[in-house]
Amino acid sequence: MKEVTKMISVEEAQEKLLAVVNILEKEDVPILDSIGQVIAEDIYSEINVPPLDNSAMDGYAVQSVDVEGATPEKPVLLRVIDTVAAGSISGKAVVPGTAIRIMTGAPVPQGADAVVQFENTDEVQRQEEASEQPIKEIGIMQRAEAGLNIRRAGEDIRKGALIFNRGTIIRPAEVGVLASLGKTQVRVISRPVVAVLATGDELVEVGKPLPAGKIYNSNTYSIAAMVRHYGGIPKILGIALDTEESLVNSLRRGLDADMLITSGGVSMGDYDVVKDVLASEGEINFWTVRMKPGKPLAFGTINGRDKTGAPKKIPHLGLPGNPVSTMVTFEMFARLAINKMMGKKSLKKPEIEAILEGRIANRDGRRVFARGIVEKRGEQYFVRPTGPQGSGVLTSMSLANGLVIVPEDRAEARDGDIVRVMMLDWNESMV
Ligand code: AMP
Ligand code: MG
């Protein structure tokens, strides 16, 4: 089955792609490996955090009624019956007329209902006088409300409480909270394995000498880097020559992946080889997307196998070979597919409005994604094109922090115009 070439909008292409992409299975992973993954089931706490009432200060645990009248001029004297450090529990109870010396984080002893910090006692003077000996008596110089400097058990997390809804994306803070619950693993949606295949007789693998007429294969690396950046696992299939045999052999090594991304071979000259091969290995459509860079795009499914060996259809995205087109079409299509497979709800990148400094032409009624450098000056965003916008100028992607969008129905965006920018990064120049 194949579709005749016709111009479709970016949105239409996105919809068609997402229609064949499914959310992946759940898996249990070590919490530290889960950054960027989506929590697959509601998580409840089995413990209180902190587990016991504990001291927020270094000081003395007292009974608040004992120190009601305490002032610097008239300290209340209490007998010191014990010292308790974080990690231990005092075997003694505070009774009227006594205090227990306590360190930050140590459980509050029985009988005590407040902690008076060292600064509000005569601790320093007593330490000097006692030299190496433990202090036997302490002067409390300020009254203390019940509860003063006590962190209550369960103040952060209550036993039984819902901590994370499924669908929560894991960031470092979530990793920390999971650790505070004592968990080593978390159930998340799996990361997609994305097979990456470059095509082209002109390509040479990095690290090798560059013969005349050849170029280094950069697309494999920009694609694999983006796969990883957005949370997937790249599976690099190397370079296929523009022959059926080479393409088929390379493809076969990727048939257990969750998605296949090829680059090159979709422009008019090359397309036939790719089309014939992919039609025999699955289903292929050729799209002309109304966007620039990145007009030609191949899309389909490859007949692959899952972990159990059962047949499955692997979504295949054939990106154009020009290095900028490859990256921009990845952002617009492959990234959405990865997000969906990972269970992410929001598939969009942030967009802002900025004042254009420069001019961007749009000659043939496509949606232009020009590489731009966004800066914030005062409360206003400004954006300027990175320089030459050829789809082979990969350094333009490296200079850019956003893609300036010139809609299909605008012949140009002029200096001073307000333009929309899809942000790729939110870096220092933005704040
Ligand atoms: P194609 O889409 O195969 O016609 O390729 C378009 C342009 O992109 C050609 O100039 C190719 O040399 C270049 N190109 C294709 N694949 C790669 C690659 N993997 N790395 C760098 N440039 C590439
Ligand atoms: Mg090619």
Short mmCIF file of C-alpha atoms and ligand atoms in Angstrom, two decimals:
data_model
loop_
_atom_site.label_atom_id
_atom_site.label_comp_id
_atom_site.label_asym_id
_atom_site.label_seq_id
_atom_site.Cartn_x
_atom_site.Cartn_y
_atom_site.Cartn_z
CA MET A 1 0.00 0.00 0.00
CA LYS A 2 1.41 3.35 -0.82
CA GLU A 3 0.21 6.84 -0.91
CA VAL A 4 0.71 9.11 -3.87
CA THR A 5 2.98 12.07 -3.25
CA LYS A 6 1.05 15.11 -2.14
CA MET A 7 1.75 18.16 -0.03
CA ILE A 8 0.56 17.80 3.54
CA SER A 9 0.79 20.17 6.47
CA VAL A 10 3.13 19.67 9.42
CA GLU A 11 0.12 18.91 11.64
CA GLU A 12 -1.28 16.34 9.24
CA ALA A 13 2.07 14.58 9.08
CA GLN A 14 2.33 14.63 12.88
CA GLU A 15 -1.15 13.17 13.25
CA LYS A 16 -0.50 10.37 10.79
CA LEU A 17 2.74 9.47 12.49
CA LEU A 18 1.28 9.50 16.01
CA ALA A 19 -1.62 7.34 14.86
CA VAL A 20 0.75 4.39 14.43
CA VAL A 21 2.93 5.04 17.47
CA ASN A 22 1.93 3.43 20.76
CA ILE A 23 2.89 3.91 24.38
CA LEU A 24 5.46 1.28 25.41
CA GLU A 25 5.41 -1.36 28.16
CA LYS A 26 6.10 -0.70 31.83
CA GLU A 27 9.43 -1.62 33.39
CA ASP A 28 11.09 -1.37 36.80
CA VAL A 29 14.33 0.61 36.72
CA PRO A 30 16.81 1.83 39.35
CA ILE A 31 15.69 5.29 40.45
CA LEU A 32 18.85 6.97 39.18
CA ASP A 33 18.32 5.59 35.69
CA SER A 34 14.74 6.85 35.53
CA ILE A 35 15.40 10.56 34.84
CA GLY A 36 13.07 11.79 32.12
CA GLN A 37 10.89 8.67 32.23
CA VAL A 38 7.20 8.69 33.08
CA ILE A 39 5.93 7.03 36.26
CA ALA A 40 3.66 4.15 35.22
CA GLU A 41 1.56 3.70 38.39
CA ASP A 42 0.46 5.77 41.37
CA ILE A 43 3.03 5.70 44.15
CA TYR A 44 2.01 5.72 47.82
CA SER A 45 4.27 6.06 50.83
CA GLU A 46 4.66 3.15 53.21
CA ILE A 47 6.38 5.30 55.83
CA ASN A 48 6.29 8.69 57.48
CA VAL A 49 9.02 11.11 56.41
CA PRO A 50 10.55 12.05 58.75
CA PRO A 51 9.74 8.85 60.66
CA LEU A 52 9.86 10.47 64.14
CA ASP A 53 9.51 13.96 65.64
CA ASN A 54 13.04 15.36 65.46
CA SER A 55 14.98 18.48 66.26
CA ALA A 56 15.42 21.23 63.66
CA MET A 57 18.30 22.78 65.68
CA ASP A 58 21.25 21.97 67.87
CA GLY A 59 20.00 22.82 71.37
CA TYR A 60 18.21 21.51 74.45
CA ALA A 61 15.02 19.48 74.50
CA VAL A 62 12.83 20.81 77.32
CA GLN A 63 9.31 20.92 78.67
CA SER A 64 7.93 24.26 77.53
CA VAL A 65 6.12 24.84 80.87
CA ASP A 66 9.50 24.72 82.63
CA VAL A 67 10.89 27.70 80.72
CA GLU A 68 7.86 29.99 80.61
CA GLY A 69 9.58 32.71 82.59
CA ALA A 70 13.06 32.37 81.06
CA THR A 71 14.90 35.58 80.02
CA PRO A 72 18.60 36.40 79.45
CA GLU A 73 18.61 38.23 82.78
CA LYS A 74 16.79 35.47 84.66
CA PRO A 75 17.68 32.13 83.00
CA VAL A 76 15.82 29.00 84.08
CA LEU A 77 18.30 26.38 85.26
CA LEU A 78 17.71 22.79 84.16
CA ARG A 79 19.64 19.63 84.94
CA VAL A 80 21.16 18.06 81.80
CA ILE A 81 20.44 14.31 81.92
CA ASP A 82 21.64 13.10 78.49
CA THR A 83 22.94 14.01 75.03
CA VAL A 84 21.35 12.66 71.86
CA ALA A 85 22.82 12.84 68.35
CA ALA A 86 21.15 12.29 64.96
CA GLY A 87 20.69 8.59 64.40
CA SER A 88 20.29 7.62 68.08
CA ILE A 89 17.41 7.60 70.50
CA SER A 90 17.75 8.76 74.11
CA GLY A 91 16.78 6.14 76.65
CA LYS A 92 15.84 8.92 79.09
CA ALA A 93 12.72 11.05 79.35
CA VAL A 94 12.66 14.79 80.02
CA VAL A 95 10.83 15.42 83.30
CA PRO A 96 10.21 18.77 85.06
CA GLY A 97 13.50 20.50 85.90
CA THR A 98 15.55 18.57 83.32
CA ALA A 99 16.76 18.95 79.72
CA ILE A 100 18.47 16.71 77.16
CA ARG A 101 21.17 18.13 74.92
CA ILE A 102 20.08 17.39 71.32
CA MET A 103 21.60 17.67 67.85
CA THR A 104 19.82 18.57 64.60
CA GLY A 105 17.91 15.61 63.22
CA ALA A 106 17.96 13.62 66.47
CA PRO A 107 14.59 12.22 67.62
CA VAL A 108 12.92 14.38 70.29
CA PRO A 109 13.12 12.52 73.64
CA GLN A 110 10.00 11.47 75.50
CA GLY A 111 8.58 14.16 77.74
CA ALA A 112 10.08 17.06 75.78
CA ASP A 113 7.84 19.32 73.69
CA ALA A 114 10.28 22.02 72.54
CA VAL A 115 13.91 22.54 71.61
CA VAL A 116 15.74 25.69 72.67
CA GLN A 117 18.68 26.39 70.37
CA PHE A 118 22.17 26.79 71.83
CA GLU A 119 22.17 30.54 71.07
CA ASN A 120 19.34 31.03 73.59
CA THR A 121 21.15 29.17 76.38
CA ASP A 122 24.37 29.72 78.29
CA GLU A 123 25.87 26.67 76.52
CA VAL A 124 29.04 28.45 75.34
CA GLN A 125 29.94 29.73 78.79
CA ARG A 126 29.16 26.38 80.38
CA GLN A 127 31.29 24.52 77.84
CA GLU A 128 34.26 26.74 78.70
CA GLU A 129 33.78 26.19 82.40
CA ALA A 130 33.24 22.46 82.12
CA SER A 131 36.26 22.06 79.76
CA GLU A 132 36.26 18.35 78.78
CA GLN A 133 33.46 17.31 81.17
CA PRO A 134 29.84 16.95 80.02
CA ILE A 135 27.69 19.91 81.08
CA LYS A 136 25.60 19.08 84.16
CA GLU A 137 23.36 22.14 84.16
CA ILE A 138 22.12 24.58 81.53
CA GLY A 139 20.62 28.06 81.73
CA ILE A 140 17.70 28.57 79.35
CA MET A 141 17.46 32.27 78.43
CA GLN A 142 14.26 32.39 76.39
CA ARG A 143 10.78 30.96 76.65
CA ALA A 144 9.77 28.29 74.15
CA GLU A 145 6.31 27.59 72.72
CA ALA A 146 5.34 23.93 72.63
CA GLY A 147 6.57 22.56 69.28
CA LEU A 148 9.41 25.08 68.90
CA ASN A 149 12.18 23.73 66.61
CA ILE A 150 10.51 20.34 66.31
CA ARG A 151 10.00 18.77 62.88
CA ARG A 152 6.95 16.58 63.18
CA ALA A 153 6.85 12.95 62.06
CA GLY A 154 5.24 12.81 58.62
CA GLU A 155 5.67 16.57 58.13
CA ASP A 156 7.07 15.96 54.61
CA ILE A 157 5.27 12.73 53.68
CA ARG A 158 2.45 10.96 55.53
CA LYS A 159 2.34 7.18 55.60
CA GLY A 160 -0.28 6.03 53.09
CA ALA A 161 -0.32 9.31 51.16
CA LEU A 162 -0.31 9.44 47.34
CA ILE A 163 3.11 10.80 46.44
CA PHE A 164 3.21 10.66 42.64
CA ASN A 165 0.42 10.20 40.15
CA ARG A 166 1.14 7.98 37.21
CA GLY A 167 2.16 10.21 34.35
CA THR A 168 4.60 12.23 36.48
CA ILE A 169 7.88 12.86 34.66
CA ILE A 170 10.90 12.03 36.79
CA ARG A 171 13.35 14.85 37.50
CA PRO A 172 16.15 14.93 40.10
CA ALA A 173 13.67 16.03 42.80
CA GLU A 174 11.48 12.97 42.15
CA VAL A 175 14.55 10.74 42.39
CA GLY A 176 15.30 12.32 45.78
CA VAL A 177 11.72 11.88 47.03
CA LEU A 178 11.71 8.22 45.91
CA ALA A 179 14.94 7.70 47.83
CA SER A 180 13.42 9.35 50.92
CA LEU A 181 10.70 6.68 50.72
CA GLY A 182 13.42 4.03 50.71
CA LYS A 183 12.73 2.89 47.16
CA THR A 184 15.55 1.58 44.96
CA GLN A 185 13.39 1.02 41.86
CA VAL A 186 10.49 2.74 40.19
CA ARG A 187 7.94 1.47 37.69
CA VAL A 188 8.05 3.60 34.55
CA ILE A 189 7.18 3.47 30.87
CA SER A 190 10.13 1.99 28.96
CA ARG A 191 12.54 4.03 26.91
CA PRO A 192 12.12 3.38 23.20
CA VAL A 193 14.97 1.71 21.36
CA VAL A 194 15.35 3.69 18.16
CA ALA A 195 17.34 2.12 15.32
CA VAL A 196 19.28 4.75 13.39
CA LEU A 197 20.42 4.13 9.82
CA ALA A 198 22.23 6.55 7.51
CA THR A 199 22.06 6.00 3.76
CA GLY A 200 24.34 7.29 1.05
CA ASP A 201 27.28 6.11 -1.08
CA GLU A 202 29.07 9.38 -0.23
CA LEU A 203 29.23 8.70 3.51
CA VAL A 204 32.30 7.76 5.53
CA GLU A 205 32.25 6.72 9.16
CA VAL A 206 33.83 9.18 11.60
CA GLY A 207 37.32 8.28 12.71
CA LYS A 208 38.29 7.05 9.24
CA PRO A 209 40.28 8.99 6.61
CA LEU A 210 38.12 11.05 4.27
CA PRO A 211 38.66 10.10 0.60
CA ALA A 212 38.06 12.70 -2.12
CA GLY A 213 34.39 13.14 -2.92
CA LYS A 214 33.16 11.72 0.40
CA ILE A 215 31.74 13.33 3.54
CA TYR A 216 31.57 12.22 7.12
CA ASN A 217 28.36 10.65 8.34
CA SER A 218 27.07 13.26 10.78
CA ASN A 219 23.36 12.42 10.68
CA THR A 220 23.73 9.16 12.57
CA TYR A 221 25.28 11.11 15.41
CA SER A 222 22.92 14.07 15.47
CA ILE A 223 19.96 11.67 15.33
CA ALA A 224 21.34 9.32 17.98
CA ALA A 225 22.17 12.31 20.18
CA MET A 226 18.61 13.63 19.88
CA VAL A 227 17.18 10.18 20.60
CA ARG A 228 19.21 10.09 23.78
CA HIS A 229 18.46 13.73 24.63
CA TYR A 230 14.74 13.01 24.53
CA GLY A 231 15.04 9.86 26.62
CA GLY A 232 15.30 7.08 24.05
CA ILE A 233 18.02 4.51 23.45
CA PRO A 234 19.70 4.78 20.05
CA LYS A 235 20.70 1.60 18.26
CA ILE A 236 23.15 2.60 15.57
CA LEU A 237 22.90 0.51 12.40
CA GLY A 238 25.73 2.30 10.59
CA ILE A 239 25.76 3.37 6.95
CA ALA A 240 23.86 1.68 4.12
CA LEU A 241 24.93 2.19 0.53
CA ASP A 242 22.32 3.28 -1.98
CA THR A 243 21.69 -0.30 -3.08
CA GLU A 244 18.84 -2.62 -2.22
CA GLU A 245 21.14 -5.27 -0.86
CA SER A 246 23.00 -2.96 1.49
CA LEU A 247 19.83 -1.32 2.71
CA VAL A 248 18.07 -4.63 3.40
CA ASN A 249 21.09 -6.03 5.25
CA SER A 250 21.37 -2.95 7.44
CA LEU A 251 17.66 -2.81 8.16
CA ARG A 252 17.51 -6.41 9.30
CA ARG A 253 19.72 -5.59 12.27
CA GLY A 254 17.14 -3.14 13.55
CA LEU A 255 14.02 -5.27 13.44
CA ASP A 256 13.71 -5.58 17.22
CA ALA A 257 13.67 -1.79 17.76
CA ASP A 258 10.62 0.26 18.76
CA MET A 259 11.16 2.67 15.90
CA LEU A 260 13.43 3.03 12.88
CA ILE A 261 14.83 6.35 11.72
CA THR A 262 16.69 6.50 8.42
CA SER A 263 18.31 9.57 6.94
CA GLY A 264 18.76 10.35 3.29
CA GLY A 265 17.47 8.57 0.25
CA VAL A 266 14.10 10.29 0.26
CA SER A 267 14.82 13.07 -2.22
CA MET A 268 13.64 12.55 -5.81
CA GLY A 269 16.89 11.07 -7.13
CA ASP A 270 17.40 8.46 -4.42
CA TYR A 271 13.91 7.67 -3.46
CA ASP A 272 13.33 4.69 -5.67
CA VAL A 273 15.80 2.38 -3.93
CA VAL A 274 14.48 3.19 -0.47
CA LYS A 275 10.91 2.96 -1.62
CA ASP A 276 11.32 -0.45 -3.22
CA VAL A 277 13.18 -1.90 -0.27
CA LEU A 278 10.84 -0.55 2.33
CA ALA A 279 7.78 -1.61 0.39
CA SER A 280 9.10 -5.17 0.44
CA GLU A 281 9.93 -5.02 4.18
CA GLY A 282 6.75 -3.28 5.28
CA GLU A 283 4.67 -0.36 4.20
CA ILE A 284 5.88 2.99 2.97
CA ASN A 285 4.38 6.34 2.19
CA PHE A 286 6.19 9.28 0.76
CA TRP A 287 5.18 12.64 2.09
CA THR A 288 5.91 16.10 0.88
CA VAL A 289 5.48 18.17 4.00
CA ARG A 290 4.78 21.86 3.57
CA MET A 291 7.81 22.89 5.59
CA LYS A 292 11.32 24.23 5.06
CA PRO A 293 13.78 22.76 5.66
CA GLY A 294 12.69 19.18 5.32
CA LYS A 295 10.14 18.80 2.54
CA PRO A 296 10.50 15.12 1.59
CA LEU A 297 9.78 12.61 4.30
CA ALA A 298 9.19 8.88 4.13
CA PHE A 299 6.90 7.26 6.57
CA GLY A 300 5.68 3.75 7.10
CA THR A 301 6.07 0.59 9.11
CA ILE A 302 8.63 -2.19 8.93
CA ASN A 303 7.76 -5.79 9.71
CA GLY A 304 9.81 -6.50 12.81
CA ARG A 305 9.75 -8.77 15.85
CA ASP A 306 9.24 -8.08 19.53
CA LYS A 307 11.27 -9.57 22.43
CA THR A 308 9.27 -12.79 22.33
CA GLY A 309 9.78 -13.16 18.58
CA ALA A 310 6.19 -12.29 17.75
CA PRO A 311 5.70 -10.11 14.66
CA LYS A 312 5.26 -6.39 15.25
CA LYS A 313 5.05 -3.34 13.06
CA ILE A 314 7.84 -0.88 13.70
CA PRO A 315 7.12 2.76 12.81
CA HIS A 316 9.65 4.00 10.29
CA LEU A 317 10.50 7.63 9.70
CA GLY A 318 12.70 8.43 6.71
CA LEU A 319 14.23 11.86 7.30
CA PRO A 320 15.79 13.91 4.53
CA GLY A 321 19.58 13.65 4.33
CA ASN A 322 20.58 17.28 4.51
CA PRO A 323 21.94 17.60 8.03
CA VAL A 324 19.78 20.59 9.04
CA SER A 325 16.66 19.06 7.50
CA THR A 326 17.43 15.87 9.40
CA MET A 327 17.55 17.68 12.73
CA VAL A 328 14.55 19.94 12.12
CA THR A 329 12.33 17.09 10.92
CA PHE A 330 13.49 15.05 13.92
CA GLU A 331 12.31 17.87 16.21
CA MET A 332 8.96 18.11 14.44
CA PHE A 333 8.22 14.40 14.06
CA ALA A 334 10.59 11.90 15.67
CA ARG A 335 10.63 13.76 18.99
CA LEU A 336 6.82 13.58 19.18
CA ALA A 337 6.89 9.86 18.49
CA ILE A 338 9.50 9.29 21.22
CA ASN A 339 7.51 11.38 23.69
CA LYS A 340 4.36 9.43 22.95
CA MET A 341 6.11 6.05 23.27
CA MET A 342 7.50 7.19 26.64
CA GLY A 343 4.02 8.07 27.86
CA LYS A 344 4.46 11.85 27.87
CA LYS A 345 1.29 13.84 27.53
CA SER A 346 2.65 17.14 26.32
CA LEU A 347 4.33 16.73 22.97
CA LYS A 348 5.00 20.43 22.41
CA LYS A 349 8.11 22.48 22.89
CA PRO A 350 7.71 25.94 24.40
CA GLU A 351 7.03 28.72 21.92
CA ILE A 352 7.58 32.41 22.54
CA GLU A 353 7.02 35.65 20.66
CA ALA A 354 10.07 37.70 19.80
CA ILE A 355 10.99 40.77 17.77
CA LEU A 356 12.86 39.76 14.62
CA GLU A 357 16.21 41.42 14.00
CA GLY A 358 16.85 40.65 10.34
CA ARG A 359 14.78 39.27 7.50
CA ILE A 360 13.58 35.79 6.62
CA ALA A 361 12.23 35.08 3.14
CA ASN A 362 9.56 32.50 2.40
CA ARG A 363 9.44 32.02 -1.35
CA ASP A 364 7.32 28.95 -1.89
CA GLY A 365 4.51 29.04 0.62
CA ARG A 366 5.91 26.50 3.06
CA ARG A 367 6.25 26.86 6.82
CA VAL A 368 9.80 28.05 7.39
CA PHE A 369 11.75 27.02 10.47
CA ALA A 370 14.73 29.37 10.42
CA ARG A 371 17.53 28.89 12.90
CA GLY A 372 17.58 31.78 15.31
CA ILE A 373 19.37 33.12 18.35
CA VAL A 374 16.92 34.33 20.97
CA GLU A 375 17.98 36.80 23.63
CA LYS A 376 16.05 38.49 26.37
CA ARG A 377 16.71 42.18 26.82
CA GLY A 378 14.69 43.79 29.57
CA GLU A 379 11.27 42.14 29.39
CA GLN A 380 11.39 41.57 25.62
CA TYR A 381 12.66 38.65 23.56
CA PHE A 382 14.62 39.38 20.39
CA VAL A 383 15.65 36.87 17.75
CA ARG A 384 18.16 37.08 14.92
CA PRO A 385 18.88 34.50 12.23
CA THR A 386 22.09 32.54 12.79
CA GLY A 387 23.46 33.44 9.32
CA PRO A 388 23.34 31.33 6.13
CA GLN A 389 20.24 29.15 6.30
CA GLY A 390 21.18 26.44 3.81
CA SER A 391 19.97 22.98 4.82
CA GLY A 392 23.58 21.77 4.72
CA VAL A 393 24.83 24.40 7.18
CA LEU A 394 24.77 22.27 10.31
CA THR A 395 26.60 24.88 12.39
CA SER A 396 23.41 26.97 12.13
CA MET A 397 21.76 24.38 14.40
CA SER A 398 24.62 24.61 16.80
CA LEU A 399 24.38 28.41 16.98
CA ALA A 400 20.60 28.40 17.35
CA ASN A 401 18.54 28.14 20.50
CA GLY A 402 15.23 28.37 18.66
CA LEU A 403 13.47 27.90 15.33
CA VAL A 404 11.81 31.04 13.98
CA ILE A 405 8.48 30.11 12.41
CA VAL A 406 7.37 31.96 9.28
CA PRO A 407 3.86 30.72 8.41
CA GLU A 408 2.93 29.30 5.00
CA ASP A 409 0.92 32.41 4.07
CA ARG A 410 3.65 34.97 4.76
CA ALA A 411 6.12 35.76 1.97
CA GLU A 412 8.65 37.12 4.42
CA ALA A 413 9.22 38.20 8.00
CA ARG A 414 10.80 41.65 8.23
CA ASP A 415 13.04 43.41 10.66
CA GLY A 416 10.95 44.51 13.66
CA ASP A 417 8.13 42.00 13.03
CA ILE A 418 6.85 39.94 15.90
CA VAL A 419 7.54 36.27 15.13
CA ARG A 420 6.87 32.99 16.92
CA VAL A 421 9.88 30.96 17.94
CA MET A 422 9.88 27.31 18.90
CA MET A 423 12.53 27.04 21.58
CA LEU A 424 15.10 24.27 21.28
CA ASP A 425 16.92 25.26 24.47
CA TRP A 426 16.29 27.63 27.29
CA ASN A 427 19.85 28.82 27.88
CA GLU A 428 21.53 31.72 29.71
CA SER A 429 20.73 34.27 27.00
CA MET A 430 17.05 33.74 27.74
CA VAL A 431 17.04 34.99 31.32
P1 AMP B 1 19.77 12.72 0.31
O1 AMP B 1 18.54 13.04 1.11
O2 AMP B 1 20.22 11.32 0.49
O3 AMP B 1 19.60 13.12 -1.12
O4 AMP B 1 20.92 13.64 0.89
C1 AMP B 1 20.85 15.04 0.81
C2 AMP B 1 22.14 15.67 1.21
O5 AMP B 1 22.44 15.33 2.54
C3 AMP B 1 23.33 15.23 0.41
O6 AMP B 1 24.16 16.35 0.18
C4 AMP B 1 24.03 14.25 1.31
O7 AMP B 1 25.39 14.20 1.06
C5 AMP B 1 23.73 14.78 2.68
N1 AMP B 1 23.70 13.68 3.61
C6 AMP B 1 22.95 12.57 3.49
N2 AMP B 1 23.16 11.73 4.52
C7 AMP B 1 24.07 12.32 5.32
C8 AMP B 1 24.71 11.95 6.54
N3 AMP B 1 24.43 10.79 7.15
N4 AMP B 1 25.59 12.81 7.10
C9 AMP B 1 25.86 13.98 6.49
N5 AMP B 1 25.29 14.39 5.36
C10 AMP B 1 24.41 13.57 4.75
MG MG B 2 21.53 10.03 -0.38
#
